[in-house]
Amino acid sequence: MFNALAGRRHFSDLSEAEVLALAISSEEDDARIYATYAHELRAEFPQTAAAFDEMAAEEDSHRRRLIDLWQARFDGPIPLIRREHVAGYYSRRPVWLVNNLGLETIRAEAGRMEAQARDFYIAAAQRSTDPDTRRLLGDLAAAEGRHEQKAHDVAEQLEGPEGSAELGAERRQFVLTWVQPGLAGLMDGSVSTLAPIFATAFATQDSWTTFLVGLAASVGAGISMGFTEAAHDDGVISGRGAPWKRGIASGVMTALGGLGHALPYLLPQFWLATGIAFAVVFVELWAIAWIQNRYMETPYLRAIFQVVLGGALVLAAGILIGAG
């Protein structure tokens, strides 16, 4: 249902011709990304730039091999199928976001790109019934695995200890499976429930009524976010982990984000409860900004601006609506 509403198709629903078309567009995009990395790094880090030039050339060769195979097996033009057209397919961050975060982030992003491409080719090869197609996809999976190691080797050519630091597959998987959906849930629960809770608080000035509204909003949002996270991506191609794990992380953190500033209203003293709730909101918003900076590599000032300012606006809207 969610895929239909989003206008996307699931990977398992693609034909072999469509899988090859998707692989062709993906290889073209990755080659352009690596060429951009090389261009940005060439002045200060020529050896690293040369490594990315080589990776871009190899991605171009993969694209040509895929095109040759497609033309040998199918008739007509190659359909335009991109990552955003397939539910659960891995995505690429805009190049400018990666460049702004430094050399270690570029190295980590390259390693992530190759790991995702390898997993895609393995899954695609397992579905193929044509021997030539299966052989090529398997060869490309092996090549992407070698590229992943090359991306890690690029670290040795970067800035001293920073360049040699290992992000680690285990940490990446932890971030994708637990931190990312949990953070999204915490942000949604903390921010989206501010308006109904504080509008109720200032409209009724009754602690128990406010608590009930906050409890309902938090639990409802948690259930909704949990099911949405689990349903929109099965994790097979994106590599984000089991959907039930991501659903639990998103649902639980959404509910906790709302309950944090609803629980103070268990106190019968309305203004005392409201003061504590304000303090909890302050802590929640700063905690979200810290998590974004720590795990998602969002610059701290940008995280503060996005989360704290956004939360403050929602909070103000709830108070004004309730007081009016």
CSV table of C-alpha atoms in Angstrom, one decimal:
chain,number,residue,atom,x,y,z
A,1,MET,CA,0.0,0.0,0.0
A,2,PHE,CA,2.7,2.4,1.0
A,3,ASN,CA,4.7,1.7,-2.2
A,4,ALA,CA,1.7,2.2,-4.4
A,5,LEU,CA,1.0,5.6,-2.7
A,6,ALA,CA,4.6,6.6,-3.2
A,7,GLY,CA,4.4,5.7,-6.9
A,8,ARG,CA,7.4,3.3,-6.6
A,9,ARG,CA,7.9,-0.3,-7.3
A,10,HIS,CA,9.6,-2.9,-5.1
A,11,PHE,CA,12.9,-4.4,-6.2
A,12,SER,CA,11.4,-7.9,-6.3
A,13,ASP,CA,8.7,-6.7,-8.8
A,14,LEU,CA,11.3,-5.6,-11.4
A,15,SER,CA,12.0,-7.6,-14.5
A,16,GLU,CA,15.5,-8.6,-15.5
A,17,ALA,CA,15.5,-5.8,-18.1
A,18,GLU,CA,14.5,-3.3,-15.5
A,19,VAL,CA,17.1,-4.5,-13.0
A,20,LEU,CA,19.8,-4.1,-15.6
A,21,ALA,CA,18.5,-0.6,-16.5
A,22,LEU,CA,18.6,0.3,-12.8
A,23,ALA,CA,22.2,-1.0,-12.6
A,24,ILE,CA,23.2,1.1,-15.6
A,25,SER,CA,21.8,4.4,-14.2
A,26,SER,CA,23.3,3.6,-10.8
A,27,GLU,CA,26.8,3.0,-12.3
A,28,GLU,CA,26.5,6.2,-14.2
A,29,ASP,CA,25.6,8.2,-11.1
A,30,ASP,CA,28.4,6.6,-9.0
A,31,ALA,CA,31.0,7.4,-11.8
A,32,ARG,CA,29.9,11.1,-11.7
A,33,ILE,CA,30.1,11.2,-7.9
A,34,TYR,CA,33.7,9.7,-7.9
A,35,ALA,CA,34.8,12.1,-10.7
A,36,THR,CA,33.5,15.0,-8.6
A,37,TYR,CA,35.4,13.8,-5.5
A,38,ALA,CA,38.5,13.6,-7.6
A,39,HIS,CA,38.0,17.1,-8.9
A,40,GLU,CA,37.4,18.6,-5.5
A,41,LEU,CA,40.5,16.9,-3.9
A,42,ARG,CA,43.0,17.2,-6.8
A,43,ALA,CA,44.7,20.4,-5.7
A,44,GLU,CA,45.5,19.4,-2.1
A,45,PHE,CA,45.4,15.6,-2.4
A,46,PRO,CA,46.5,14.5,-5.9
A,47,GLN,CA,47.1,10.8,-4.9
A,48,THR,CA,43.6,10.5,-3.4
A,49,ALA,CA,42.2,12.3,-6.5
A,50,ALA,CA,43.9,9.8,-8.7
A,51,ALA,CA,42.4,6.9,-6.8
A,52,PHE,CA,38.9,8.4,-7.2
A,53,ASP,CA,39.7,8.9,-10.9
A,54,GLU,CA,40.4,5.2,-11.2
A,55,MET,CA,37.2,4.3,-9.4
A,56,ALA,CA,35.2,6.6,-11.7
A,57,ALA,CA,36.8,4.9,-14.8
A,58,GLU,CA,35.9,1.5,-13.4
A,59,GLU,CA,32.3,2.4,-12.8
A,60,ASP,CA,32.2,3.7,-16.4
A,61,SER,CA,33.5,0.3,-17.6
A,62,HIS,CA,30.8,-1.5,-15.6
A,63,ARG,CA,28.2,0.7,-17.2
A,64,ARG,CA,29.4,-0.1,-20.7
A,65,ARG,CA,29.4,-3.9,-19.9
A,66,LEU,CA,25.8,-3.6,-18.6
A,67,ILE,CA,24.7,-1.7,-21.7
A,68,ASP,CA,26.3,-4.3,-24.0
A,69,LEU,CA,24.5,-7.1,-22.1
A,70,TRP,CA,21.1,-5.3,-22.2
A,71,GLN,CA,21.4,-4.6,-25.9
A,72,ALA,CA,22.3,-8.3,-26.5
A,73,ARG,CA,19.2,-9.5,-24.6
A,74,PHE,CA,16.5,-6.9,-25.1
A,75,ASP,CA,15.1,-4.7,-27.9
A,76,GLY,CA,14.4,-1.0,-27.9
A,77,PRO,CA,15.7,1.9,-25.8
A,78,ILE,CA,17.0,1.3,-22.2
A,79,PRO,CA,14.2,2.5,-19.9
A,80,LEU,CA,15.1,5.2,-17.4
A,81,ILE,CA,14.9,3.7,-14.0
A,82,ARG,CA,16.7,5.5,-11.1
A,83,ARG,CA,17.2,4.7,-7.4
A,84,GLU,CA,14.3,6.9,-6.3
A,85,HIS,CA,11.9,4.9,-8.5
A,86,VAL,CA,12.5,1.7,-6.4
A,87,ALA,CA,11.1,1.3,-2.9
A,88,GLY,CA,13.8,0.4,-0.4
A,89,TYR,CA,16.7,1.0,-2.8
A,90,TYR,CA,19.8,2.7,-1.5
A,91,SER,CA,20.3,6.4,-2.0
A,92,ARG,CA,23.2,8.7,-2.5
A,93,ARG,CA,23.7,11.9,-0.5
A,94,PRO,CA,24.2,15.1,-2.5
A,95,VAL,CA,27.9,15.7,-3.2
A,96,TRP,CA,28.0,19.1,-1.6
A,97,LEU,CA,26.8,17.6,1.7
A,98,VAL,CA,29.7,15.2,1.7
A,99,ASN,CA,32.3,17.7,0.6
A,100,ASN,CA,31.3,20.0,3.4
A,101,LEU,CA,32.0,17.4,6.0
A,102,GLY,CA,35.7,16.7,5.3
A,103,LEU,CA,37.9,14.0,3.9
A,104,GLU,CA,37.0,11.2,6.4
A,105,THR,CA,33.4,11.6,5.4
A,106,ILE,CA,34.2,11.3,1.7
A,107,ARG,CA,36.2,8.1,2.4
A,108,ALA,CA,33.4,6.7,4.5
A,109,GLU,CA,30.8,7.6,1.9
A,110,ALA,CA,32.8,5.9,-0.9
A,111,GLY,CA,33.1,2.7,1.2
A,112,ARG,CA,29.3,2.8,1.9
A,113,MET,CA,28.6,3.3,-1.8
A,114,GLU,CA,30.6,0.3,-2.8
A,115,ALA,CA,29.1,-1.9,-0.1
A,116,GLN,CA,25.6,-1.1,-1.2
A,117,ALA,CA,26.4,-1.7,-4.9
A,118,ARG,CA,28.0,-5.1,-4.0
A,119,ASP,CA,24.9,-6.1,-2.1
A,120,PHE,CA,22.7,-5.0,-5.0
A,121,TYR,CA,24.6,-7.1,-7.5
A,122,ILE,CA,24.5,-10.1,-5.2
A,123,ALA,CA,20.7,-9.8,-4.9
A,124,ALA,CA,20.2,-9.2,-8.6
A,125,ALA,CA,22.4,-12.2,-9.5
A,126,GLN,CA,20.4,-14.5,-7.3
A,127,ARG,CA,17.2,-13.5,-9.1
A,128,SER,CA,18.6,-13.8,-12.6
A,129,THR,CA,17.8,-17.0,-14.7
A,130,ASP,CA,20.0,-16.1,-17.6
A,131,PRO,CA,23.6,-17.5,-17.4
A,132,ASP,CA,25.3,-14.6,-19.0
A,133,THR,CA,23.5,-12.1,-16.9
A,134,ARG,CA,24.1,-14.0,-13.7
A,135,ARG,CA,27.8,-14.3,-14.5
A,136,LEU,CA,28.2,-10.5,-15.2
A,137,LEU,CA,26.2,-9.5,-12.1
A,138,GLY,CA,28.4,-11.9,-10.0
A,139,ASP,CA,31.6,-10.4,-11.5
A,140,LEU,CA,30.4,-6.9,-10.8
A,141,ALA,CA,29.5,-7.9,-7.2
A,142,ALA,CA,33.1,-9.1,-6.8
A,143,ALA,CA,34.5,-5.9,-8.4
A,144,GLU,CA,32.4,-3.7,-6.1
A,145,GLY,CA,33.8,-5.7,-3.1
A,146,ARG,CA,37.3,-4.9,-4.3
A,147,HIS,CA,36.3,-1.3,-4.7
A,148,GLU,CA,35.1,-1.2,-1.1
A,149,GLN,CA,38.5,-2.2,0.0
A,150,LYS,CA,40.1,0.4,-2.3
A,151,ALA,CA,37.8,3.0,-0.7
A,152,HIS,CA,39.1,2.0,2.7
A,153,ASP,CA,42.7,2.1,1.4
A,154,VAL,CA,42.1,5.7,0.3
A,155,ALA,CA,42.1,6.6,4.0
A,156,GLU,CA,45.9,6.0,4.1
A,157,GLN,CA,46.4,8.8,1.6
A,158,LEU,CA,44.3,11.3,3.6
A,159,GLU,CA,45.1,13.5,6.6
A,160,GLY,CA,47.1,11.5,9.1
A,161,PRO,CA,45.2,9.9,12.0
A,162,GLU,CA,41.9,11.3,10.7
A,163,GLY,CA,42.4,9.6,7.3
A,164,SER,CA,43.4,6.2,8.8
A,165,ALA,CA,40.4,6.1,11.1
A,166,GLU,CA,38.0,3.2,10.3
A,167,LEU,CA,34.3,3.8,10.4
A,168,GLY,CA,33.7,0.0,10.6
A,169,ALA,CA,30.9,-2.0,9.1
A,170,GLU,CA,29.5,-2.8,12.5
A,171,ARG,CA,29.1,0.9,13.4
A,172,ARG,CA,27.6,1.7,10.0
A,173,GLN,CA,25.0,-1.0,10.4
A,174,PHE,CA,24.2,0.1,14.0
A,175,VAL,CA,23.7,3.7,12.7
A,176,LEU,CA,21.5,2.6,9.8
A,177,THR,CA,19.4,0.0,11.8
A,178,TRP,CA,19.0,1.7,15.2
A,179,VAL,CA,20.3,5.3,15.3
A,180,GLN,CA,18.8,6.7,12.1
A,181,PRO,CA,15.2,5.4,12.6
A,182,GLY,CA,15.4,6.1,16.3
A,183,LEU,CA,16.5,9.6,15.8
A,184,ALA,CA,13.8,10.2,13.2
A,185,GLY,CA,11.3,8.9,15.7
A,186,LEU,CA,12.6,11.0,18.6
A,187,MET,CA,12.5,14.1,16.5
A,188,ASP,CA,8.9,13.3,15.3
A,189,GLY,CA,7.7,12.4,18.8
A,190,SER,CA,9.4,15.3,20.5
A,191,VAL,CA,8.4,18.0,18.0
A,192,SER,CA,5.0,16.9,16.6
A,193,THR,CA,3.4,16.4,20.0
A,194,LEU,CA,4.4,19.8,21.4
A,195,ALA,CA,1.5,21.6,19.8
A,196,PRO,CA,-1.3,19.3,20.9
A,197,ILE,CA,0.1,18.9,24.4
A,198,PHE,CA,0.7,22.5,25.2
A,199,ALA,CA,-2.4,23.7,23.4
A,200,THR,CA,-4.4,21.4,25.6
A,201,ALA,CA,-2.4,22.5,28.7
A,202,PHE,CA,-3.1,26.3,28.2
A,203,ALA,CA,-6.6,25.8,27.0
A,204,THR,CA,-7.7,23.7,30.0
A,205,GLN,CA,-5.1,24.3,32.6
A,206,ASP,CA,-5.9,20.8,33.8
A,207,SER,CA,-3.0,18.4,34.4
A,208,TRP,CA,-4.9,15.2,34.0
A,209,THR,CA,-6.6,16.2,30.8
A,210,THR,CA,-3.3,17.4,29.4
A,211,PHE,CA,-1.6,14.1,30.3
A,212,LEU,CA,-4.3,12.0,28.6
A,213,VAL,CA,-4.0,14.0,25.4
A,214,GLY,CA,-0.2,13.7,25.6
A,215,LEU,CA,-0.4,10.0,26.2
A,216,ALA,CA,-2.8,9.4,23.3
A,217,ALA,CA,-0.7,11.6,20.9
A,218,SER,CA,2.6,9.9,21.9
A,219,VAL,CA,1.3,6.3,21.7
A,220,GLY,CA,-0.6,7.0,18.4
A,221,ALA,CA,2.4,8.6,16.9
A,222,GLY,CA,4.7,5.8,18.0
A,223,ILE,CA,2.5,3.1,16.4
A,224,SER,CA,2.2,5.1,13.2
A,225,MET,CA,5.9,5.8,12.9
A,226,GLY,CA,6.8,2.2,13.8
A,227,PHE,CA,4.6,0.7,11.1
A,228,THR,CA,5.6,3.3,8.5
A,229,GLU,CA,9.3,2.7,9.1
A,230,ALA,CA,8.9,-1.1,8.9
A,231,ALA,CA,6.7,-1.0,5.8
A,232,HIS,CA,8.4,1.4,3.5
A,233,ASP,CA,11.8,-0.4,3.3
A,234,ASP,CA,12.5,-4.2,3.7
A,235,GLY,CA,16.2,-3.5,4.1
A,236,VAL,CA,17.2,-6.1,1.4
A,237,ILE,CA,18.8,-3.6,-1.0
A,238,SER,CA,19.3,-0.5,1.2
A,239,GLY,CA,21.2,-2.5,3.8
A,240,ARG,CA,19.5,-0.7,6.6
A,241,GLY,CA,18.7,-3.9,8.5
A,242,ALA,CA,15.6,-5.8,9.5
A,243,PRO,CA,12.4,-3.8,9.2
A,244,TRP,CA,11.1,-5.0,12.5
A,245,LYS,CA,14.2,-3.6,14.3
A,246,ARG,CA,13.9,-0.3,12.6
A,247,GLY,CA,10.2,-0.2,13.3
A,248,ILE,CA,10.8,-0.9,17.0
A,249,ALA,CA,13.5,1.8,17.1
A,250,SER,CA,11.4,4.4,15.4
A,251,GLY,CA,8.1,3.6,17.2
A,252,VAL,CA,9.6,3.4,20.7
A,253,MET,CA,11.6,6.6,20.4
A,254,THR,CA,8.6,8.4,18.9
A,255,ALA,CA,6.5,7.5,21.9
A,256,LEU,CA,9.2,8.4,24.3
A,257,GLY,CA,9.8,11.7,22.6
A,258,GLY,CA,6.2,12.7,23.3
A,259,LEU,CA,5.9,11.1,26.7
A,260,GLY,CA,8.9,13.0,27.9
A,261,HIS,CA,6.9,16.3,28.2
A,262,ALA,CA,3.5,14.6,28.8
A,263,LEU,CA,4.6,12.7,32.0
A,264,PRO,CA,5.1,15.9,34.1
A,265,TYR,CA,1.4,16.5,33.9
A,266,LEU,CA,0.8,13.5,36.2
A,267,LEU,CA,1.5,16.2,38.9
A,268,PRO,CA,-1.7,17.8,40.0
A,269,GLN,CA,-0.1,21.2,40.3
A,270,PHE,CA,-0.6,22.6,36.8
A,271,TRP,CA,2.1,25.3,36.7
A,272,LEU,CA,4.7,23.1,38.4
A,273,ALA,CA,4.0,20.4,35.8
A,274,THR,CA,4.2,23.0,33.0
A,275,GLY,CA,7.5,24.3,34.2
A,276,ILE,CA,9.0,20.8,34.3
A,277,ALA,CA,7.6,20.0,30.9
A,278,PHE,CA,9.3,23.1,29.5
A,279,ALA,CA,12.6,21.9,31.0
A,280,VAL,CA,12.1,18.5,29.5
A,281,VAL,CA,11.4,20.0,26.0
A,282,PHE,CA,14.7,22.0,26.3
A,283,VAL,CA,16.7,18.8,27.1
A,284,GLU,CA,15.0,16.8,24.4
A,285,LEU,CA,15.7,19.3,21.6
A,286,TRP,CA,19.4,19.7,22.6
A,287,ALA,CA,19.8,15.9,22.9
A,288,ILE,CA,18.4,15.5,19.3
A,289,ALA,CA,20.9,18.1,18.1
A,290,TRP,CA,23.8,16.2,19.9
A,291,ILE,CA,22.7,12.9,18.4
A,292,GLN,CA,22.6,14.4,14.9
A,293,ASN,CA,26.1,15.8,15.3
A,294,ARG,CA,27.5,12.6,16.9
A,295,TYR,CA,26.1,9.9,14.7
A,296,MET,CA,24.7,11.6,11.5
A,297,GLU,CA,27.7,14.0,11.1
A,298,THR,CA,25.4,17.0,10.9
A,299,PRO,CA,27.4,20.2,11.7
A,300,TYR,CA,26.4,21.2,15.3
A,301,LEU,CA,25.3,24.7,14.4
A,302,ARG,CA,23.1,23.4,11.6
A,303,ALA,CA,21.6,20.7,13.9
A,304,ILE,CA,20.8,23.3,16.6
A,305,PHE,CA,19.2,25.6,14.0
A,306,GLN,CA,17.0,22.9,12.5
A,307,VAL,CA,15.9,21.1,15.7
A,308,VAL,CA,15.8,23.8,18.4
A,309,LEU,CA,14.3,26.5,16.1
A,310,GLY,CA,11.8,24.1,14.7
A,311,GLY,CA,10.8,22.8,18.1
A,312,ALA,CA,10.5,26.3,19.5
A,313,LEU,CA,8.2,27.4,16.6
A,314,VAL,CA,5.9,24.3,17.2
A,315,LEU,CA,5.9,24.9,20.9
A,316,ALA,CA,5.0,28.6,20.4
A,317,ALA,CA,2.2,27.6,18.0
A,318,GLY,CA,0.7,25.2,20.6
A,319,ILE,CA,0.8,27.8,23.4
A,320,LEU,CA,-0.7,30.5,21.2
A,321,ILE,CA,-3.5,28.2,20.0
A,322,GLY,CA,-4.2,27.0,23.6
A,323,ALA,CA,-4.1,30.5,25.1
A,324,GLY,CA,-6.4,31.9,22.4
